[in-house]
Amino acid sequence: MTPGVTINDGRTRFTVRSPRALALTLCLFDGETEHFVGMDRAGHFWTVELEGDLSGARYGYRASGEWNPAAGLWFDPSKLLVDPYAAELDHKFRFDSNLSTYGFDTAALIPKAIISTLPVVKQQPPRFRHGGLIYEVNVRGLTMLHPDVPEHIRGTVAALGHPAIIQHLKRLQVTAIELMPIMAWIDERHLPPLGLTNAWGYNPVTPMALDPRLCPGGVAELRETVAALHAEGIGVVLDIVLNHTGESDVLGPVLCLRGLDDEAYAKAPDGTLINDTGCGNTLDFGNPAVRALALDTLRHFVKHCGIDGFRFDLATILARSPGFAGNAPIFAEIAADPWLADRIMIAEPWDIGPGGYQLGAFPPNWLEWNDRFRDDVRRFWRGDAGVGVLATRIAGSSDVFGKRCRSVNFLAAHDGFTLADGLAYEHRHNHANGEDNRDGHSENYSWNNGVEGETDNADVIARRAAYARAMLGTLFVSTGTIMLTAGDEFGRSQRGNNNAYAQDNPVTWIDWTNRDIALEEYVCALSSWRNSIIEQFSSFPEDGAWSGLDGGSMGVEAWQGGDTPGLRWSGGTYGFVVDRTGPVAGPA
């Protein structure tokens, strides 16, 4: 039985999974008036069919049964529940403590799903080239301060299709833009009392429903923006969170799966929630219903929006039940799906659970975020790693991936220091997050070049600029696919905050007016060079040789010694140099 809402021959059918409920009620809304329709059980599902095409109608569900949270039974008919298969909502989620209170009616608090009939886009190969440049974007932060983007669309998905943004992407020769989560999320419960809100979106309630703040035009807005980017040769990758939901731990709200089918969450033998995500709960990919929801979600975005691929947050979770398995069912199911088999799949190959770090363990056609590249490049330029490990990372991390490189190399990402801040701050400065500077990574392999934070010292500014260019040069000569986080190409700063998830303000809003134009031009030149020989970066060429900075051969001592300042590589198509004494790195 297919969950969700379908419309055929003038009739609308509602189907929802809730194996342990005693009764399910469909709730249709006409303004503030709620109409109740009983549903019929069909195995693990409940269904009802109504006369008429109900496109545009708003609805939710109420589930009745035992209230026994310790046993995973959260049935409370006073809770309006969002359909896990909803594609559009009438408003955003707002945290309220009453969402967790038994007996409190939440109809006024919960967004309603909107019934929609969605067109299917023409199936086309993904816009993507291995070895190309992925541009990671916080949708809201990218355009909130962009002077050329009309104010009424700033901070939305539609703004990504504006000519000013497309022009910038083309100057950088971006292969694909990677959108941080745009699915409807709810704030973590500790944020509202602090006057903060989640700015990243990594706390979704339902996997398909777009957040009205970022995508007020719903599925059509996303589909039209993807089409505009495709017309310019730019692919679109969605960063998707299928590892947990915003229902959090046992103190969290009852919004969706918890009130319908709590078996979706992984449990320890004693029945307690497994928290391999650090977010309070973990979706159980050993449960076929969870995998079906995940696959339907991916298929939805490809069929109805034309999405080229997905980056999976905490991707180790996808292969747990409860331990990680490289042959987990989800991988074969994706590979066998006609809508998904050719999509670009990118793993963030870790979670916080036992055995959670799985870099290199994903299927051979998946790409993987390579944090070793980030850390080893930073350590080399900081002066505490040698040329041997740097050469391994530049050459595609064959110690992890073998000859065919699946690495996504990056210097910085949405979490952690920005590229500029990694050269201006030795320590995190996260006090604005309201956690007494305890949150965020404590080890960033950063250095401040003599002054912590902002400075007018010309020598310090010059050193930071030189190191930024050297690190960017290292990235652009590296084998594998590369990634820039939006704004790092022109010196974006978060004022030393390395965990700015709760800063929906100028800390994360990119300052386009005061950007470093010289650095931006430097990055554009690097990208133009790389793009001209992009086919060379799928695997490290075999037609060249390493040498010292003087052109001479390098012995074991030079490779392994920490004092070797740099090296050269010369091949038939291209070469590069890395010199720590410059500092300088780039094509040669």
Tab-separated table of C-alpha atoms in Angstrom, residues 20-451:
chain	number	residue	atom	x	y	z
A	20	ARG	CA	-0.145	0.134	16.686
A	21	ALA	CA	-2.877	2.779	16.677
A	22	LEU	CA	-6.389	1.769	17.668
A	23	ALA	CA	-8.029	4.438	15.498
A	24	LEU	CA	-6.965	7.062	12.951
A	25	THR	CA	-8.864	10.199	12.045
A	26	LEU	CA	-8.343	12.353	8.977
A	27	CYS	CA	-8.697	16.046	9.858
A	28	LEU	CA	-9.641	18.401	7.012
A	29	PHE	CA	-9.441	22.143	7.625
A	30	ASP	CA	-11.669	24.838	6.206
A	31	GLY	CA	-10.152	27.971	7.661
A	32	GLU	CA	-10.050	27.292	11.395
A	33	THR	CA	-12.883	24.771	11.192
A	34	GLU	CA	-11.780	21.153	11.516
A	35	HIS	CA	-13.758	18.311	9.924
A	36	PHE	CA	-13.179	14.759	11.162
A	37	VAL	CA	-13.284	11.675	8.938
A	38	GLY	CA	-12.752	8.187	10.329
A	39	MET	CA	-10.252	5.933	8.543
A	40	ASP	CA	-10.255	2.170	7.965
A	41	ARG	CA	-7.430	-0.170	8.971
A	42	ALA	CA	-5.652	-2.100	6.214
A	43	GLY	CA	-2.885	-4.071	7.930
A	44	HIS	CA	-0.272	-1.598	9.156
A	45	PHE	CA	-1.984	1.223	7.279
A	46	TRP	CA	-5.105	3.313	7.607
A	47	THR	CA	-6.960	4.630	4.588
A	48	VAL	CA	-10.028	6.542	3.475
A	49	GLU	CA	-11.266	7.663	0.049
A	50	LEU	CA	-13.387	10.775	-0.467
A	51	GLU	CA	-15.358	12.071	-3.411
A	52	GLY	CA	-13.846	14.950	-5.358
A	53	ASP	CA	-10.449	16.329	-6.275
A	54	LEU	CA	-9.300	17.894	-2.998
A	55	SER	CA	-6.212	19.624	-4.391
A	56	GLY	CA	-5.380	22.650	-2.249
A	57	ALA	CA	-7.145	21.313	0.841
A	58	ARG	CA	-5.301	21.332	4.176
A	59	TYR	CA	-5.193	18.287	6.402
A	60	GLY	CA	-3.558	16.380	9.246
A	61	TYR	CA	-4.160	13.229	11.283
A	62	ARG	CA	-5.070	12.285	14.836
A	63	ALA	CA	-4.157	8.866	16.241
A	64	SER	CA	-5.841	7.158	19.176
A	65	GLY	CA	-4.495	4.337	21.311
A	66	GLU	CA	-2.409	3.723	24.400
A	67	TRP	CA	-0.288	6.483	25.890
A	68	ASN	CA	2.794	4.703	27.222
A	69	PRO	CA	5.963	6.478	26.054
A	70	ALA	CA	8.233	3.988	27.821
A	71	ALA	CA	6.812	1.332	25.496
A	72	GLY	CA	7.012	3.586	22.418
A	73	LEU	CA	3.274	4.302	22.466
A	74	TRP	CA	2.586	8.033	22.080
A	75	PHE	CA	-1.048	7.965	21.007
A	76	ASP	CA	-2.826	11.160	22.007
A	77	PRO	CA	-5.868	12.197	19.941
A	78	SER	CA	-5.352	15.799	21.046
A	79	LYS	CA	-2.190	15.920	18.922
A	80	LEU	CA	-2.595	16.947	15.296
A	81	LEU	CA	0.015	14.999	13.333
A	82	VAL	CA	1.684	15.946	10.063
A	83	ASP	CA	1.630	13.386	7.263
A	84	PRO	CA	5.195	11.988	6.875
A	85	TYR	CA	4.553	12.087	3.111
A	86	ALA	CA	3.486	15.739	3.011
A	87	ALA	CA	5.176	17.744	0.238
A	88	GLU	CA	3.940	21.216	1.195
A	89	LEU	CA	2.845	22.911	4.435
A	90	ASP	CA	0.777	26.018	5.067
A	91	HIS	CA	3.255	27.518	7.568
A	92	LYS	CA	6.509	26.796	9.336
A	93	PHE	CA	6.935	24.742	12.504
A	94	ARG	CA	7.157	26.739	15.733
A	95	PHE	CA	8.424	25.161	18.914
A	96	ASP	CA	6.033	25.223	21.865
A	97	SER	CA	6.380	23.209	25.053
A	98	ASN	CA	2.716	22.182	24.742
A	99	LEU	CA	3.643	20.083	21.740
A	100	SER	CA	4.926	17.579	24.319
A	101	THR	CA	2.024	17.893	26.770
A	102	TYR	CA	-0.422	14.990	26.849
A	103	GLY	CA	-4.011	16.156	26.370
A	104	PHE	CA	-3.134	19.593	24.965
A	105	ASP	CA	-4.774	20.115	21.573
A	106	THR	CA	-2.114	21.225	19.091
A	107	ALA	CA	-4.220	21.989	16.009
A	108	ALA	CA	-3.513	25.710	16.383
A	109	LEU	CA	0.244	25.072	16.639
A	110	ILE	CA	0.896	22.496	13.922
A	111	PRO	CA	1.220	23.330	10.218
A	112	LYS	CA	-1.250	21.587	7.961
A	113	ALA	CA	-0.215	19.615	4.907
A	114	ILE	CA	-1.490	20.938	1.580
A	115	ILE	CA	-2.802	18.461	-0.987
A	116	SER	CA	-1.161	19.019	-4.347
A	117	THR	CA	-0.946	17.260	-7.695
A	118	LEU	CA	2.656	17.500	-8.852
A	119	PRO	CA	3.868	17.241	-12.446
A	120	VAL	CA	6.658	14.807	-13.292
A	121	VAL	CA	9.722	16.403	-14.880
A	122	LYS	CA	11.492	14.898	-17.864
A	123	GLN	CA	14.106	12.403	-16.707
A	124	GLN	CA	17.575	13.587	-17.726
A	125	PRO	CA	21.154	12.673	-16.772
A	126	PRO	CA	22.423	14.618	-13.762
A	127	ARG	CA	24.288	17.866	-14.392
A	128	PHE	CA	27.572	16.939	-12.782
A	129	ARG	CA	31.200	16.289	-13.675
A	130	HIS	CA	33.507	14.356	-11.402
A	131	GLY	CA	36.417	16.563	-10.477
A	132	GLY	CA	34.221	19.644	-10.648
A	133	LEU	CA	33.395	22.323	-8.078
A	134	ILE	CA	30.518	21.939	-5.614
A	135	TYR	CA	29.339	25.189	-4.026
A	136	GLU	CA	27.768	24.645	-0.577
A	137	VAL	CA	25.007	27.162	0.145
A	138	ASN	CA	22.888	28.194	3.092
A	139	VAL	CA	19.857	29.303	1.077
A	140	ARG	CA	18.828	32.082	3.465
A	141	GLY	CA	22.319	33.294	4.257
A	142	LEU	CA	23.429	33.513	0.636
A	143	THR	CA	21.089	36.294	-0.468
A	144	MET	CA	19.710	38.072	2.616
A	145	LEU	CA	22.225	40.905	2.109
A	146	HIS	CA	22.719	40.692	-1.657
A	147	PRO	CA	22.135	44.200	-3.035
A	148	ASP	CA	21.175	43.017	-6.534
A	149	VAL	CA	18.591	40.456	-5.470
A	150	PRO	CA	15.069	41.911	-5.056
A	151	GLU	CA	14.236	42.218	-1.386
A	152	HIS	CA	11.003	40.211	-1.625
A	153	ILE	CA	12.855	37.043	-2.703
A	154	ARG	CA	16.001	37.381	-0.614
A	155	GLY	CA	16.652	34.333	1.528
A	156	THR	CA	14.543	32.010	-0.626
A	157	VAL	CA	15.133	29.229	-3.106
A	158	ALA	CA	13.829	31.490	-5.874
A	159	ALA	CA	16.725	33.880	-5.262
A	160	LEU	CA	19.162	31.195	-6.376
A	161	GLY	CA	17.803	31.544	-9.896
A	162	HIS	CA	18.282	35.316	-9.985
A	163	PRO	CA	20.710	36.492	-12.701
A	164	ALA	CA	23.070	38.052	-10.118
A	165	ILE	CA	23.512	34.709	-8.360
A	166	ILE	CA	23.778	32.691	-11.566
A	167	GLN	CA	26.390	35.119	-12.884
A	168	HIS	CA	28.493	34.605	-9.756
A	169	LEU	CA	28.189	30.820	-10.003
A	170	LYS	CA	29.254	30.896	-13.644
A	171	ARG	CA	32.249	33.108	-12.913
A	172	LEU	CA	33.345	30.519	-10.373
A	173	GLN	CA	32.564	27.760	-12.911
A	174	VAL	CA	30.492	25.896	-10.355
A	175	THR	CA	29.573	22.357	-11.379
A	176	ALA	CA	26.750	21.962	-8.865
A	177	ILE	CA	25.258	24.003	-6.072
A	178	GLU	CA	24.633	22.054	-2.853
A	179	LEU	CA	21.714	23.392	-0.820
A	180	MET	CA	21.824	22.986	2.920
A	181	PRO	CA	18.511	21.540	4.184
A	182	ILE	CA	15.391	23.201	2.801
A	183	MET	CA	12.900	20.741	4.338
A	184	ALA	CA	10.577	22.009	7.079
A	185	TRP	CA	12.369	22.017	10.424
A	186	ILE	CA	11.641	22.952	14.013
A	187	ASP	CA	13.892	24.772	16.470
A	188	GLU	CA	15.588	22.712	19.150
A	189	ARG	CA	13.796	23.351	22.443
A	190	HIS	CA	16.718	25.168	24.073
A	191	LEU	CA	16.830	27.888	21.392
A	192	PRO	CA	13.591	29.905	21.880
A	193	PRO	CA	14.379	30.799	25.523
A	194	LEU	CA	17.709	32.157	24.288
A	195	GLY	CA	16.025	34.262	21.620
A	196	LEU	CA	17.690	32.143	18.929
A	197	THR	CA	16.468	30.105	15.988
A	198	ASN	CA	17.935	27.310	13.904
A	199	ALA	CA	19.613	28.851	10.857
A	200	TRP	CA	20.859	25.660	9.183
A	201	GLY	CA	17.784	23.431	8.999
A	202	TYR	CA	19.357	20.185	10.244
A	203	ASN	CA	16.332	19.395	12.430
A	204	PRO	CA	13.560	18.385	9.997
A	205	VAL	CA	10.162	17.055	10.988
A	206	THR	CA	9.111	15.532	7.666
A	207	PRO	CA	11.577	14.582	4.918
A	208	MET	CA	9.713	15.877	1.845
A	209	ALA	CA	7.859	19.012	2.961
A	210	LEU	CA	9.681	22.194	1.968
A	211	ASP	CA	10.069	24.871	4.609
A	212	PRO	CA	7.782	27.813	3.768
A	213	ARG	CA	10.420	30.268	4.988
A	214	LEU	CA	12.895	29.158	2.330
A	215	CYS	CA	10.504	27.978	-0.347
A	216	PRO	CA	7.223	29.917	-0.013
A	217	GLY	CA	6.262	28.865	-3.530
A	218	GLY	CA	6.442	25.192	-2.600
A	219	VAL	CA	7.491	22.467	-4.991
A	220	ALA	CA	6.928	24.709	-8.018
A	221	GLU	CA	9.473	27.226	-6.705
A	222	LEU	CA	12.115	24.551	-6.265
A	223	ARG	CA	11.361	22.976	-9.643
A	224	GLU	CA	11.557	26.327	-11.462
A	225	THR	CA	14.808	27.286	-9.717
A	226	VAL	CA	16.389	23.949	-10.600
A	227	ALA	CA	15.325	24.471	-14.216
A	228	ALA	CA	16.886	27.947	-14.261
A	229	LEU	CA	20.178	26.589	-12.930
A	230	HIS	CA	20.093	23.647	-15.332
A	231	ALA	CA	19.646	26.055	-18.230
A	232	GLU	CA	23.028	27.513	-17.285
A	233	GLY	CA	24.662	24.089	-16.941
A	234	ILE	CA	24.652	24.074	-13.132
A	235	GLY	CA	23.501	21.013	-11.208
A	236	VAL	CA	21.579	21.019	-7.925
A	237	VAL	CA	22.371	18.725	-4.997
A	238	LEU	CA	20.151	18.639	-1.904
A	239	ASP	CA	21.710	18.206	1.537
A	240	ILE	CA	19.161	15.889	3.096
A	241	VAL	CA	18.672	14.786	6.714
A	242	LEU	CA	17.374	11.232	6.918
A	243	ASN	CA	19.186	10.289	10.123
A	244	HIS	CA	16.814	11.803	12.734
A	245	THR	CA	13.792	14.071	13.094
A	246	GLY	CA	12.991	17.182	15.096
A	247	GLU	CA	10.892	15.143	17.531
A	248	SER	CA	14.140	14.810	19.507
A	249	ASP	CA	14.397	12.681	22.676
A	250	VAL	CA	11.620	11.542	25.033
A	251	LEU	CA	11.119	15.136	26.165
A	252	GLY	CA	10.601	16.297	22.605
A	253	PRO	CA	7.395	17.208	20.770
A	254	VAL	CA	4.825	14.861	19.228
A	255	LEU	CA	4.573	16.062	15.649
A	256	CYS	CA	4.594	13.246	13.130
A	257	LEU	CA	6.257	9.806	13.275
A	258	ARG	CA	6.298	9.722	17.079
A	259	GLY	CA	2.511	9.977	17.209
A	260	LEU	CA	1.921	7.617	14.279
A	261	ASP	CA	4.671	5.014	14.168
A	262	ASP	CA	7.321	5.300	16.870
A	263	GLU	CA	8.893	2.069	15.591
A	264	ALA	CA	10.558	4.290	12.995
A	265	TYR	CA	13.090	5.220	15.679
A	266	ALA	CA	15.973	2.931	16.620
A	267	LYS	CA	15.833	1.541	20.151
A	268	ALA	CA	18.320	-0.139	22.453
A	269	PRO	CA	17.385	-3.569	23.886
A	270	ASP	CA	15.908	-1.843	26.952
A	271	GLY	CA	13.625	0.242	24.742
A	272	THR	CA	15.454	3.548	25.133
A	273	LEU	CA	16.097	5.705	22.098
A	274	ILE	CA	19.454	5.223	20.389
A	275	ASN	CA	21.136	8.588	19.877
A	276	ASP	CA	23.830	7.964	17.266
A	277	THR	CA	23.045	11.382	15.787
A	278	GLY	CA	23.483	13.534	18.882
A	279	CYS	CA	20.020	14.962	18.183
A	280	GLY	CA	17.954	12.830	20.555
A	281	ASN	CA	16.731	10.129	18.179
A	282	THR	CA	17.914	8.027	15.250
A	283	LEU	CA	15.822	6.727	12.377
A	284	ASP	CA	16.036	2.941	12.102
A	285	PHE	CA	17.176	1.944	8.608
A	286	GLY	CA	16.806	-1.695	9.578
A	287	ASN	CA	13.062	-1.004	9.402
A	288	PRO	CA	11.780	-1.450	5.807
A	289	ALA	CA	9.168	1.284	6.350
A	290	VAL	CA	11.911	3.806	7.148
A	291	ARG	CA	13.856	2.838	4.046
A	292	ALA	CA	10.670	3.112	1.974
A	293	LEU	CA	10.087	6.634	3.289
A	294	ALA	CA	13.694	7.566	2.512
A	295	LEU	CA	13.532	6.150	-1.018
A	296	ASP	CA	10.181	7.802	-1.683
A	297	THR	CA	11.669	11.092	-0.495
A	298	LEU	CA	14.656	10.890	-2.847
A	299	ARG	CA	12.433	9.806	-5.707
A	300	HIS	CA	10.035	12.695	-5.019
A	301	PHE	CA	12.746	15.323	-5.428
A	302	VAL	CA	14.079	13.767	-8.626
A	303	LYS	CA	10.659	13.150	-10.230
A	304	HIS	CA	9.022	16.434	-9.320
A	305	CYS	CA	11.954	18.867	-9.087
A	306	GLY	CA	14.732	17.464	-11.290
A	307	ILE	CA	17.299	17.231	-8.474
A	308	ASP	CA	20.688	15.914	-9.640
A	309	GLY	CA	21.861	14.327	-6.413
A	310	PHE	CA	21.937	14.257	-2.645
A	311	ARG	CA	24.402	14.847	0.143
A	312	PHE	CA	23.435	12.677	3.122
A	313	ASP	CA	23.953	14.206	6.550
A	314	LEU	CA	25.457	11.673	9.004
A	315	ALA	CA	25.252	9.062	6.266
A	316	THR	CA	26.524	6.216	8.455
A	317	ILE	CA	22.983	6.053	9.878
A	318	LEU	CA	21.661	4.906	6.487
A	319	ALA	CA	23.612	1.665	6.849
A	320	ARG	CA	22.991	0.944	10.539
A	321	SER	CA	20.753	-1.706	12.069
A	322	PRO	CA	22.222	-1.044	14.573
A	323	GLY	CA	25.847	-1.432	13.387
A	324	PHE	CA	27.196	-0.094	10.098
A	325	ALA	CA	27.252	-2.491	7.141
A	326	GLY	CA	28.819	-1.667	3.795
A	327	ASN	CA	26.246	-3.918	2.111
A	328	ALA	CA	23.233	-2.408	3.885
A	329	PRO	CA	19.948	-2.804	1.955
A	330	ILE	CA	19.522	0.912	1.255
A	331	PHE	CA	22.503	0.940	-1.112
A	332	ALA	CA	21.166	-1.831	-3.342
A	333	GLU	CA	17.679	-0.298	-3.255
A	334	ILE	CA	19.021	3.054	-4.487
A	335	ALA	CA	21.139	1.379	-7.152
A	336	ALA	CA	18.124	-0.564	-8.463
A	337	ASP	CA	15.753	2.395	-8.622
A	338	PRO	CA	15.253	3.809	-12.131
A	339	TRP	CA	14.914	7.368	-10.821
A	340	LEU	CA	17.863	7.208	-8.432
A	341	ALA	CA	20.472	4.879	-9.916
A	342	ASP	CA	22.292	7.594	-11.880
A	343	ARG	CA	22.005	10.383	-9.292
A	344	ILE	CA	25.065	11.824	-7.544
A	345	MET	CA	25.220	10.394	-4.020
A	346	ILE	CA	27.504	12.071	-1.488
A	347	ALA	CA	28.027	10.705	2.004
A	348	GLU	CA	29.013	12.572	5.117
A	349	PRO	CA	30.651	9.314	6.248
A	350	TRP	CA	30.315	9.540	9.995
A	351	ASP	CA	28.000	9.785	12.982
A	352	ILE	CA	28.692	9.850	16.741
A	353	GLY	CA	27.667	6.238	17.425
A	354	PRO	CA	29.937	3.212	17.923
A	355	GLY	CA	31.965	2.605	14.755
A	356	GLY	CA	30.496	5.760	13.303
A	357	TYR	CA	33.528	6.980	11.336
A	358	GLN	CA	33.279	5.205	7.960
A	359	LEU	CA	35.325	7.286	5.525
A	360	GLY	CA	35.988	5.150	2.452
A	361	ALA	CA	33.391	2.489	3.301
A	362	PHE	CA	30.523	3.634	1.086
A	363	PRO	CA	29.652	2.091	-2.308
A	364	PRO	CA	32.144	2.592	-5.146
A	365	ASN	CA	29.834	4.944	-7.054
A	366	TRP	CA	29.277	7.244	-4.050
A	367	LEU	CA	31.352	10.332	-3.292
A	368	GLU	CA	32.372	11.064	0.302
A	369	TRP	CA	33.207	14.209	2.240
A	370	ASN	CA	36.889	13.850	3.111
A	371	ASP	CA	37.616	15.540	6.425
A	372	ARG	CA	41.159	14.147	6.340
A	373	PHE	CA	41.866	16.400	3.378
A	374	ARG	CA	40.649	19.431	5.331
A	375	ASP	CA	42.596	18.573	8.470
A	376	ASP	CA	45.849	17.506	6.815
A	377	VAL	CA	45.949	20.541	4.525
A	378	ARG	CA	45.369	22.851	7.488
A	379	ARG	CA	48.031	21.030	9.512
A	380	PHE	CA	50.572	21.282	6.680
A	381	TRP	CA	50.129	25.006	6.274
A	382	ARG	CA	50.098	25.516	10.035
A	383	GLY	CA	53.465	23.748	10.104
A	384	ASP	CA	52.775	20.538	11.993
A	385	ALA	CA	52.338	18.012	9.144
A	386	GLY	CA	54.842	16.983	6.489
A	387	VAL	CA	54.790	16.873	2.702
A	388	GLY	CA	54.171	13.130	2.592
A	389	VAL	CA	50.674	13.280	4.007
A	390	LEU	CA	49.947	16.443	2.006
A	391	ALA	CA	50.941	14.737	-1.250
A	392	THR	CA	48.665	11.809	-0.397
A	393	ARG	CA	45.714	14.149	0.064
A	394	ILE	CA	46.449	16.168	-3.082
A	395	ALA	CA	46.787	12.965	-5.095
A	396	GLY	CA	43.291	11.800	-4.178
A	397	SER	CA	43.698	10.060	-0.799
A	398	SER	CA	44.470	6.675	-2.308
A	399	ASP	CA	45.103	5.380	1.204
A	400	VAL	CA	41.338	5.762	1.720
A	401	PHE	CA	39.747	5.376	-1.719
A	402	GLY	CA	42.213	3.474	-3.856
A	403	LYS	CA	43.037	4.531	-7.416
A	404	ARG	CA	39.578	5.775	-8.436
A	405	CYS	CA	39.098	8.850	-6.314
A	406	ARG	CA	35.699	9.334	-4.652
A	407	SER	CA	36.858	12.147	-2.391
A	408	VAL	CA	35.084	15.471	-1.965
A	409	ASN	CA	37.979	17.687	-0.918
A	410	PHE	CA	37.240	20.817	1.073
A	411	LEU	CA	38.990	23.365	3.273
A	412	ALA	CA	35.914	24.446	5.245
A	413	ALA	CA	32.216	23.608	5.410
A	414	HIS	CA	29.096	25.006	7.045
A	415	ASP	CA	30.186	23.625	10.422
A	416	GLY	CA	33.569	24.671	11.740
A	417	PHE	CA	35.567	27.789	10.974
A	418	THR	CA	35.211	29.525	7.639
A	419	LEU	CA	38.398	29.565	5.575
A	420	ALA	CA	39.133	33.145	6.647
A	421	ASP	CA	38.369	32.508	10.313
A	422	GLY	CA	40.683	29.500	10.351
A	423	LEU	CA	43.505	31.951	9.635
A	424	ALA	CA	42.320	34.619	12.088
A	425	TYR	CA	41.254	32.671	15.171
A	426	GLU	CA	43.108	30.063	17.170
A	427	HIS	CA	40.111	29.456	19.427
A	428	ARG	CA	36.355	29.280	18.847
A	429	HIS	CA	34.244	32.292	19.847
A	430	ASN	CA	30.747	30.853	20.153
A	431	HIS	CA	29.378	32.857	23.074
A	432	ALA	CA	26.484	34.141	20.944
A	433	ASN	CA	25.130	30.572	20.818
A	434	GLY	CA	24.181	30.754	24.488
A	435	GLU	CA	26.165	27.695	25.622
A	436	ASP	CA	29.060	29.463	27.350
A	437	ASN	CA	31.353	28.738	24.396
A	438	ARG	CA	31.196	24.979	25.024
A	439	ASP	CA	29.664	24.023	21.671
A	440	GLY	CA	31.527	23.486	18.413
A	441	HIS	CA	34.806	21.699	17.777
A	442	SER	CA	37.642	22.642	20.076
A	443	GLU	CA	40.357	21.471	17.638
A	444	ASN	CA	40.195	23.196	14.283
A	445	TYR	CA	43.876	23.088	13.221
A	446	SER	CA	43.622	26.843	12.940
A	447	TRP	CA	46.093	29.629	13.664
A	448	ASN	CA	45.628	33.372	13.927
A	449	ASN	CA	48.893	34.632	12.355
A	450	GLY	CA	49.774	36.604	15.444
A	451	VAL	CA	46.544	38.352	16.446
